[in-house]
Backbone as CSV, one residue per row, in Angstrom:
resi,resn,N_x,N_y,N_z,CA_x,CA_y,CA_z,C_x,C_y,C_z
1,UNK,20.586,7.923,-3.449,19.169,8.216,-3.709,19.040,8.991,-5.005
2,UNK,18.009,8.620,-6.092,17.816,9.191,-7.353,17.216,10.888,-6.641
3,UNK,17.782,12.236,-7.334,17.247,13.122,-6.962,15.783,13.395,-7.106
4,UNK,15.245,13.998,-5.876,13.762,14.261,-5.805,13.560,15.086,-6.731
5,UNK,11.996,15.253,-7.460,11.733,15.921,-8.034,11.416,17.597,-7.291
6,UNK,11.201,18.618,-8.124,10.980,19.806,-6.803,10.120,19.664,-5.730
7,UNK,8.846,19.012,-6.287,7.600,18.766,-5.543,7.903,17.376,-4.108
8,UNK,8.860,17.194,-4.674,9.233,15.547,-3.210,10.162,16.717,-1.566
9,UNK,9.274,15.959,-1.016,9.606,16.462,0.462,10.240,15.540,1.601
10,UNK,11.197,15.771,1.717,11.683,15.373,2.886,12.089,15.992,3.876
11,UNK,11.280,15.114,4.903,12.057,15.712,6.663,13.275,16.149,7.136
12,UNK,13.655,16.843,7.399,15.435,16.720,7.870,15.942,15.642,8.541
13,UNK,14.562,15.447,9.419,15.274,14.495,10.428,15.185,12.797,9.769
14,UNK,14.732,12.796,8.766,14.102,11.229,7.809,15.604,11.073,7.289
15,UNK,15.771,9.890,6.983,16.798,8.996,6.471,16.090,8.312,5.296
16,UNK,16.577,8.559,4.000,16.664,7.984,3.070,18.333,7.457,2.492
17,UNK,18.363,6.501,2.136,19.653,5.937,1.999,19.352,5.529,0.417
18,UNK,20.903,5.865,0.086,21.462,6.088,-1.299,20.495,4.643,-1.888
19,UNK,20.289,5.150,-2.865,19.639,3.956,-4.079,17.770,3.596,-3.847
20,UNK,17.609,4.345,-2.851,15.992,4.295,-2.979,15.492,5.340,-3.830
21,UNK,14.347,4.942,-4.680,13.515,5.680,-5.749,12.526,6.551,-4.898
22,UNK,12.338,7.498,-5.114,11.301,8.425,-4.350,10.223,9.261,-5.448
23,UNK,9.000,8.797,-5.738,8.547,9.210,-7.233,8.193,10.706,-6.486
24,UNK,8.027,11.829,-7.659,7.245,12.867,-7.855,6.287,13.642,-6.532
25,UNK,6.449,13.703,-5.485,5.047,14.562,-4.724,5.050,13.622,-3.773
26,UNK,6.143,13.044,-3.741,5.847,12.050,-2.553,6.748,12.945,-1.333
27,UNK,5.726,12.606,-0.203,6.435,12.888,1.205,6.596,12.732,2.316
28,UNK,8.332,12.511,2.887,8.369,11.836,3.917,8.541,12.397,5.407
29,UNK,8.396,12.370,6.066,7.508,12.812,7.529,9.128,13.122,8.424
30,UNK,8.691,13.312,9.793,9.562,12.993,10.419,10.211,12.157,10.858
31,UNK,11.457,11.648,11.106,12.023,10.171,11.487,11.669,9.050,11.204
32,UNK,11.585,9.477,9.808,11.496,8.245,9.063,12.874,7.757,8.276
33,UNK,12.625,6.174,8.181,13.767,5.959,7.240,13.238,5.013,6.125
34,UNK,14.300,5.865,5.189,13.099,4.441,3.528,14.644,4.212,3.228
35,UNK,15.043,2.880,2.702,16.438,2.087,2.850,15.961,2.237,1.211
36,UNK,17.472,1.806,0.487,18.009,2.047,-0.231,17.583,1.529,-1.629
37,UNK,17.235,0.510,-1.293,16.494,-0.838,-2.367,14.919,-0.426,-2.541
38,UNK,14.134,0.328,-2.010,13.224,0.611,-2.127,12.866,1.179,-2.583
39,UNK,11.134,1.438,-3.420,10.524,1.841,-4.480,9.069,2.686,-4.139
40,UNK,9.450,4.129,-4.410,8.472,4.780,-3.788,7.714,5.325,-4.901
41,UNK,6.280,5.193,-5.093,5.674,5.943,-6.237,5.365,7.389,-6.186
42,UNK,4.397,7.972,-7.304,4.465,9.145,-6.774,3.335,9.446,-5.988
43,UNK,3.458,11.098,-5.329,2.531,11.297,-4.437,1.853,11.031,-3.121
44,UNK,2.872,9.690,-2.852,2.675,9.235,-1.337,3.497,9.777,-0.247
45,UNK,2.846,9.523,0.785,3.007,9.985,1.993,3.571,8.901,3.469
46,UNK,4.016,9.465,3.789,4.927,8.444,5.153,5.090,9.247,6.314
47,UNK,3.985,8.870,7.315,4.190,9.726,8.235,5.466,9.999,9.359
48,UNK,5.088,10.226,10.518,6.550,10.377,11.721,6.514,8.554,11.675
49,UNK,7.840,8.597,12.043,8.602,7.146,12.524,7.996,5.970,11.931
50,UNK,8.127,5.960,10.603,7.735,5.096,9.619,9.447,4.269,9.058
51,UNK,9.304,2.986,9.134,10.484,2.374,8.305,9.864,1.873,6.994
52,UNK,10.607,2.154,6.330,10.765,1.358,4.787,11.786,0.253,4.489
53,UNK,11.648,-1.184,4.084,12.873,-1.548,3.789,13.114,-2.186,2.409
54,UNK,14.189,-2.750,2.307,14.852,-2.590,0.875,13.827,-3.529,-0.138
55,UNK,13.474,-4.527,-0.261,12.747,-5.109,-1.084,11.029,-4.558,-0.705
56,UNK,10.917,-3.369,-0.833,9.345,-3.152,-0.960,9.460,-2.298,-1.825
57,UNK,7.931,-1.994,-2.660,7.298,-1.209,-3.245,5.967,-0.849,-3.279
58,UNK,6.089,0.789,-2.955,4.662,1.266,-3.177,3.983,1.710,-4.039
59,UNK,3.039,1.708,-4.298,2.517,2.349,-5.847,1.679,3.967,-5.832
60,UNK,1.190,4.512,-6.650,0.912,6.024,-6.225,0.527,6.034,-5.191
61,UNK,0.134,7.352,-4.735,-0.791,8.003,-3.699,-0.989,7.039,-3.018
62,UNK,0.176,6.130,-2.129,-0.358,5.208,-1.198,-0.124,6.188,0.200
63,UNK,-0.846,5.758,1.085,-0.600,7.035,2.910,-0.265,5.662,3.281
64,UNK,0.812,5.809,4.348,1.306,4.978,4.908,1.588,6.179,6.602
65,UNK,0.164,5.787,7.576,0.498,6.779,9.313,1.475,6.585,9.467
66,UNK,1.681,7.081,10.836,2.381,7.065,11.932,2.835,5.834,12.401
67,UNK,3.936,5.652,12.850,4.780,4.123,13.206,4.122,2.976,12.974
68,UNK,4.168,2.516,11.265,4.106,2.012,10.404,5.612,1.292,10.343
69,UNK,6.122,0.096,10.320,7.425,-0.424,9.760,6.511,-1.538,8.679
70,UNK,7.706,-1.197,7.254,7.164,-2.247,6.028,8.560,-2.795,5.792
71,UNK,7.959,-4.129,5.363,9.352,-5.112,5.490,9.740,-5.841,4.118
72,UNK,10.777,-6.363,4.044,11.196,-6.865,2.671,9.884,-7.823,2.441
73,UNK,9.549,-7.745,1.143,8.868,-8.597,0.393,7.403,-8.718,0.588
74,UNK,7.351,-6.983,0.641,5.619,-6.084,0.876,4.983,-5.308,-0.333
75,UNK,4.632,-5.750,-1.072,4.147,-4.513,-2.019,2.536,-3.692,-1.394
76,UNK,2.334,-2.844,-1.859,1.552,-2.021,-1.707,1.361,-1.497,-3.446
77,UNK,0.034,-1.510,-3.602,-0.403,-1.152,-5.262,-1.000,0.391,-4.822
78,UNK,-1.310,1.274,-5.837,-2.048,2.331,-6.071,-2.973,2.647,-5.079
79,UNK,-2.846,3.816,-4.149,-3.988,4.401,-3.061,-4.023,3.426,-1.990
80,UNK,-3.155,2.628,-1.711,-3.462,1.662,-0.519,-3.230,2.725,0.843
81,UNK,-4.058,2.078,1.695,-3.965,3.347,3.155,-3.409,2.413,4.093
82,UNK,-2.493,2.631,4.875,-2.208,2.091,5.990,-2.585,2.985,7.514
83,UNK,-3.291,2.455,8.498,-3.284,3.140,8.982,-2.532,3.326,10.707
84,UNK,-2.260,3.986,11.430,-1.609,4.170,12.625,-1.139,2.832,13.137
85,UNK,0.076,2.376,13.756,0.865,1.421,14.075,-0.007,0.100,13.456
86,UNK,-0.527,0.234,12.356,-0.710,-1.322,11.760,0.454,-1.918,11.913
87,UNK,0.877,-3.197,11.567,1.945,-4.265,11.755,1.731,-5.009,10.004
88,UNK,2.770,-5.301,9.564,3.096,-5.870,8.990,4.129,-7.349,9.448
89,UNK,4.339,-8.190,9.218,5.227,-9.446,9.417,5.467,-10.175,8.341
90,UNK,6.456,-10.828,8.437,7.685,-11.302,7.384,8.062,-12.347,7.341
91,UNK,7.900,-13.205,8.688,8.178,-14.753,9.065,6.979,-15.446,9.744
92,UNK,6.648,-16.355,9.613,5.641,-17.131,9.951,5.811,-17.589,11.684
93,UNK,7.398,-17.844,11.922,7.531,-18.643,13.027,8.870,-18.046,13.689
94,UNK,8.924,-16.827,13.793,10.736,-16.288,13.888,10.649,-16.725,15.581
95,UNK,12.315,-16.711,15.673,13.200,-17.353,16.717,14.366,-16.144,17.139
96,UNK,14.150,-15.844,17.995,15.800,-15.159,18.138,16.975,-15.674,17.580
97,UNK,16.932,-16.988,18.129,18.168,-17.358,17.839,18.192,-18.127,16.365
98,UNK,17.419,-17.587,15.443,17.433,-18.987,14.283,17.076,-17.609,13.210
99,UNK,18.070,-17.735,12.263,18.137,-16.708,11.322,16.956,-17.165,9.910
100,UNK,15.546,-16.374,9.845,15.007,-17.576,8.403,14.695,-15.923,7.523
101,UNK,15.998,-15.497,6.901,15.566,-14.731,5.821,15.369,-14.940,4.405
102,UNK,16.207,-16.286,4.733,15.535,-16.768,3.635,14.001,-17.488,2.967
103,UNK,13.523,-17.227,4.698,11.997,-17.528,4.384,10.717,-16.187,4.419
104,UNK,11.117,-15.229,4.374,10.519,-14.119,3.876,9.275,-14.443,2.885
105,UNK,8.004,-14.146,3.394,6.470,-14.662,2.834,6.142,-13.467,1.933
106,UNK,5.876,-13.780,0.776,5.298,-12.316,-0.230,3.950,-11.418,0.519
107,UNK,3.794,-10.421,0.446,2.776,-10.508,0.991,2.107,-8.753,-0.031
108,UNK,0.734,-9.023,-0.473,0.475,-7.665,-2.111,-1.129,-7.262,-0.894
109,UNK,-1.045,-5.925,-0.980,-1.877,-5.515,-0.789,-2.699,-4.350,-2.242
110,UNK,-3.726,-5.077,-2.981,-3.852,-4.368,-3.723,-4.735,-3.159,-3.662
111,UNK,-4.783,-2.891,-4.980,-5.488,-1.523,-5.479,-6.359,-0.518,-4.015
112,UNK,-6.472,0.522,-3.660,-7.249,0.805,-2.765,-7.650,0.227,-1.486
113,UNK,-7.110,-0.992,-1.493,-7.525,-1.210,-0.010,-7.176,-0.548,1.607
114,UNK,-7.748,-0.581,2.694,-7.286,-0.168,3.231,-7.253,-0.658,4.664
115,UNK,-6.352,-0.439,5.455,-6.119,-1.265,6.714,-6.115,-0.497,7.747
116,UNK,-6.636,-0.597,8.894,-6.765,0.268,10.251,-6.122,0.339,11.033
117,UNK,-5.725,1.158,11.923,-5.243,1.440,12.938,-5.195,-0.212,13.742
118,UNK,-3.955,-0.066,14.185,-3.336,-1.441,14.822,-3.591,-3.153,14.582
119,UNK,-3.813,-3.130,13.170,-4.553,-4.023,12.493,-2.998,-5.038,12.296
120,UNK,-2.953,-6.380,12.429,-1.947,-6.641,11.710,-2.329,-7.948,10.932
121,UNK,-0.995,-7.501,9.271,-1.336,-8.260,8.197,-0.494,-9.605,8.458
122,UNK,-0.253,-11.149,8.573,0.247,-12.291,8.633,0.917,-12.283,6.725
123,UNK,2.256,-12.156,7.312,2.839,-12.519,6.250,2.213,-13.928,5.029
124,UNK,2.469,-13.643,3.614,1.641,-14.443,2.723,0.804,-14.460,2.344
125,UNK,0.110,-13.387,2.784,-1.469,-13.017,2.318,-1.615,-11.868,1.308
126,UNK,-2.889,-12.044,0.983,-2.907,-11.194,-0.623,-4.308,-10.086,0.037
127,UNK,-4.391,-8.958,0.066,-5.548,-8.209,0.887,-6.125,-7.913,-0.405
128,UNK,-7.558,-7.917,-0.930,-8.104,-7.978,-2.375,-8.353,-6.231,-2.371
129,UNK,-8.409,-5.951,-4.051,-9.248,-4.691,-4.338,-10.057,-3.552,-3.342
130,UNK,-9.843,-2.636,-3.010,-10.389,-1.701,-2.042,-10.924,-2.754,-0.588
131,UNK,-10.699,-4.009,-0.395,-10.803,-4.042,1.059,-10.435,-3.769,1.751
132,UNK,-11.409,-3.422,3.061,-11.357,-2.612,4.004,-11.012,-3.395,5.622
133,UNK,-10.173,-3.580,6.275,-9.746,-4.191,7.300,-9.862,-3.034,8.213
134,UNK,-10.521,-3.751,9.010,-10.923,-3.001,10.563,-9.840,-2.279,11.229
135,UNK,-9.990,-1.792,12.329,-8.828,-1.200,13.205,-8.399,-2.434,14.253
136,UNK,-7.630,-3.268,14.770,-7.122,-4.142,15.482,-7.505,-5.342,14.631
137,UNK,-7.815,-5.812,13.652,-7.926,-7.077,12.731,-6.807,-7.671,12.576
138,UNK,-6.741,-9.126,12.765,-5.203,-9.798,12.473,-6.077,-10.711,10.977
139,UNK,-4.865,-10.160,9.787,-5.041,-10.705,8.809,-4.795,-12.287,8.449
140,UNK,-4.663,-13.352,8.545,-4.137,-14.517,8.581,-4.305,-15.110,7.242
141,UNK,-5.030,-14.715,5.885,-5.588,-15.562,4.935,-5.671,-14.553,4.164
142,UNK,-5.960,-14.662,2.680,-6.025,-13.960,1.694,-7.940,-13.601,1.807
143,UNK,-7.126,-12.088,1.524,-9.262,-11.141,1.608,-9.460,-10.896,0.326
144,UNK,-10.946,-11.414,-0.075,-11.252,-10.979,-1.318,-11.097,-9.469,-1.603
145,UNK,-11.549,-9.322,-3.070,-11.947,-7.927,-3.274,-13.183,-7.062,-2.316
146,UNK,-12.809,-5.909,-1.908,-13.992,-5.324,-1.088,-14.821,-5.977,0.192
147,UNK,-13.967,-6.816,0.411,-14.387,-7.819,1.732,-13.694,-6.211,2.849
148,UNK,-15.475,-6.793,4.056,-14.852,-5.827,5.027,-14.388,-7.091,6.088
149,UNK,-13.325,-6.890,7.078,-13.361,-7.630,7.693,-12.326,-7.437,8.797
150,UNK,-13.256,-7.968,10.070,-13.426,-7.646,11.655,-13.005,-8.686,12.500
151,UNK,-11.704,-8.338,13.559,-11.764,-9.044,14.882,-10.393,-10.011,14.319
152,UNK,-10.569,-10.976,15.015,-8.905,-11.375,15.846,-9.172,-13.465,15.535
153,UNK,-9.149,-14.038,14.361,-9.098,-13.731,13.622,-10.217,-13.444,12.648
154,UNK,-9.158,-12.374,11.560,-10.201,-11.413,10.974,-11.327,-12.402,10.234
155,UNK,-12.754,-11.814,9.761,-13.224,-12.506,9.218,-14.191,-11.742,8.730
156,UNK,-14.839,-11.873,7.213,-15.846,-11.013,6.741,-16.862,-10.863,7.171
157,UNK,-17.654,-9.794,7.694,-18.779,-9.002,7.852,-19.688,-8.528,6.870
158,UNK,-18.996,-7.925,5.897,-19.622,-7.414,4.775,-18.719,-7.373,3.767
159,UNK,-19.724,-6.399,3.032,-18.525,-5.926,1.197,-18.911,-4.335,1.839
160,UNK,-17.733,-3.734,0.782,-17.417,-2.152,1.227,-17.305,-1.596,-0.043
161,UNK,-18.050,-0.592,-0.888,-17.655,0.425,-1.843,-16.314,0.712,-2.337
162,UNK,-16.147,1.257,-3.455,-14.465,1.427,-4.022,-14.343,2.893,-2.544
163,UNK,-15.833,3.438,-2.459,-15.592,4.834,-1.649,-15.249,4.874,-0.271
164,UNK,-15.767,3.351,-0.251,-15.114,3.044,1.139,-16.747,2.632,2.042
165,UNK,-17.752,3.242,1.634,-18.891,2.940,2.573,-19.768,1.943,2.603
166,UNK,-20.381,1.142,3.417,-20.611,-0.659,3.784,-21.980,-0.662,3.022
167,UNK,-21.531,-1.306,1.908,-22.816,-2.007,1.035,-23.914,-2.795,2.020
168,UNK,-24.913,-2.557,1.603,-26.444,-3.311,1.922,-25.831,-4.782,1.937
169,UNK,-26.226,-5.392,2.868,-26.305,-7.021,2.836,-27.400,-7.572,1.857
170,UNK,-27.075,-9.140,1.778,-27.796,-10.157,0.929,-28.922,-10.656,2.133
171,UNK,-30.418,-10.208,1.756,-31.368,-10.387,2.331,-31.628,-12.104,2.787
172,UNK,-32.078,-12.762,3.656,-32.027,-13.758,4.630,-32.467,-14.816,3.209
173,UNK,-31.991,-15.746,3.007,-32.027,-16.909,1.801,-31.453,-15.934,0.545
174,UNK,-31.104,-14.897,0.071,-30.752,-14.631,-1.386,-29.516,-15.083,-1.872
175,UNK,-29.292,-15.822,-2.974,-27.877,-16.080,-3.141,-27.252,-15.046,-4.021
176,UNK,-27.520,-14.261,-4.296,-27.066,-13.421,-5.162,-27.750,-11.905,-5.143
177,UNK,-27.435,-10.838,-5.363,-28.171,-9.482,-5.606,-27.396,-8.572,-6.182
178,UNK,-28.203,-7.583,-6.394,-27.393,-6.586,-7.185,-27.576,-4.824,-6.361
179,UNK,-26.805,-4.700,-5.726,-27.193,-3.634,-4.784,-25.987,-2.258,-5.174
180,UNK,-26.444,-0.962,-4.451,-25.923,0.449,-4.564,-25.121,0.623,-3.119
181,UNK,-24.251,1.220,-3.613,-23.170,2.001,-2.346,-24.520,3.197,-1.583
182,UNK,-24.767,3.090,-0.921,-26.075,4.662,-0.447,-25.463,5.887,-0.266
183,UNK,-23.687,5.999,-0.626,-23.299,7.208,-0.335,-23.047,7.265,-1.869
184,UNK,-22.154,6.946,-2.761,-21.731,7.498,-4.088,-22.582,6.518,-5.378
185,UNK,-23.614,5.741,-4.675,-24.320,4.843,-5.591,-23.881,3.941,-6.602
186,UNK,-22.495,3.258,-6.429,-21.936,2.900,-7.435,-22.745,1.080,-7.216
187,UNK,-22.970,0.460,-8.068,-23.682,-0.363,-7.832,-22.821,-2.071,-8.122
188,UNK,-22.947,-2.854,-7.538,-22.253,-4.196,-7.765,-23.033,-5.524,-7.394
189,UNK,-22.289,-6.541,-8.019,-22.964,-7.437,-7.775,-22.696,-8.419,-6.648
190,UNK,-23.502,-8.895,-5.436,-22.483,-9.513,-4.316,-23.169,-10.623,-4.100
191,UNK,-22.279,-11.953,-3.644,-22.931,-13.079,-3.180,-22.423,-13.288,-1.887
192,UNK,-22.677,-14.536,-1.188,-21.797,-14.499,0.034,-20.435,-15.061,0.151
193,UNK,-19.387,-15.016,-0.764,-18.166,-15.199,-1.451,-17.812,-13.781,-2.328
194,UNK,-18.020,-13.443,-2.836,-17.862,-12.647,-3.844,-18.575,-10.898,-3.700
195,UNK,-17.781,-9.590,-4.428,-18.249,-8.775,-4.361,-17.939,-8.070,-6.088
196,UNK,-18.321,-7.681,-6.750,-17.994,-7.259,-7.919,-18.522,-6.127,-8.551
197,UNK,-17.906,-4.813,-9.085,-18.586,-3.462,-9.777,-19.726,-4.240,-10.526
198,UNK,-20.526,-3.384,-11.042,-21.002,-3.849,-12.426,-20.283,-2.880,-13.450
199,UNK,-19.949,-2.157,-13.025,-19.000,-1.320,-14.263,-17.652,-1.573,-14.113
200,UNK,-16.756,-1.960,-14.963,-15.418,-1.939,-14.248,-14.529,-1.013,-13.364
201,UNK,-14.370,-1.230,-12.673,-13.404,-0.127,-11.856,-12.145,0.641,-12.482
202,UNK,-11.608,1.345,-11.971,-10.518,2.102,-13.202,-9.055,1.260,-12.906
């Protein structure tokens, strides 16, 4: 393991194994283990009984709860939240008895988005820009940017703020509008496909 900086914390009882990156302010919980091949940015967090494994990477200030396991060929970008025993998966069709690691599905959760409590993501999917996935949502398909989206399988409800709070809907026939977050007012443009800043996001 590259040495922590002063500010990086680790558990006594956490397992990090030789050759994993651990950036700056990042910290890891109790009984956790982050494997060796893995890429931790700075400032994030990993709560109790969290696994990490060798082909992932997280990007800053990502929170990753409580019994959380992330699996080869997961990225996580900047501020992504995971939350309490979400699920992640890795094979489309696994077998006990039938070894397919070599079929390992990419699967990017970008910028800010964030995922709920016991939510799980279907390997191969791309979760868009600050979307927001419910608590028990099974992901199966790629989510736009700022798509909120609910239930088993998941499916959009609304668009959600970079702040996180549920934009105004598109009034009954509008194909298009231009509406405000009502908590931090940031304003975008949404259709029923699409959600977009009008200012760029950072």
């Amino acid at each position: 393991m590259e040495k922590p900086q002063t500010s990086t914390s680790i558990h006594p009882s956490a397992v990090v194994d030789e050759g994993a990156q651990i950036g700056e302010g990042t910290k890891v919980w109790h009984w956790t283990h982050v494997s060796g091949g893995a890429v931790l940015g700075e400032r994030c967090s990993l709560g109790q009984n969290v696994y990490i494994s060798n082909r992932v990477v997280l990007g800053n200030n990502v929170r990753v709860q409580n019994n959380v396991s992330i699996y080869d060929n997961v990225t996580l970008e900047d501020d992504v939240f995971c939350g309490p025993s979400m699920v992640f998966t890795n094979v489309l069709n696994p077998r006990a008895h039938v070894s397919r690691k070599h079929e390992y599905r990419n699967t990017l959760v970008r910028k800010g988005a964030s995922i709920g409590a016991n939510a799980t993501v279907v390997c191969g999917t791309t979760i868009g820009r600050y979307a927001f996935i419910a608590a028990g949502a099974v992901v199966s398909r790629n989510v736009p940017d700022h798509a909120l989206m609910v239930g088993v399988p998941a499916r959009r409800t609304g668009w959600v703020c970079q702040c996180g709070v549920k934009l105004p809907d598109l009034s009954h026939g509008q194909d298009s509008a231009i509406v405000h977050c009502p908590d931090c007012h940031t304003g975008y443009t949404i259709t029923p496909h699409a959600c977009e800043p009008i200012e760029p996001e950072a």
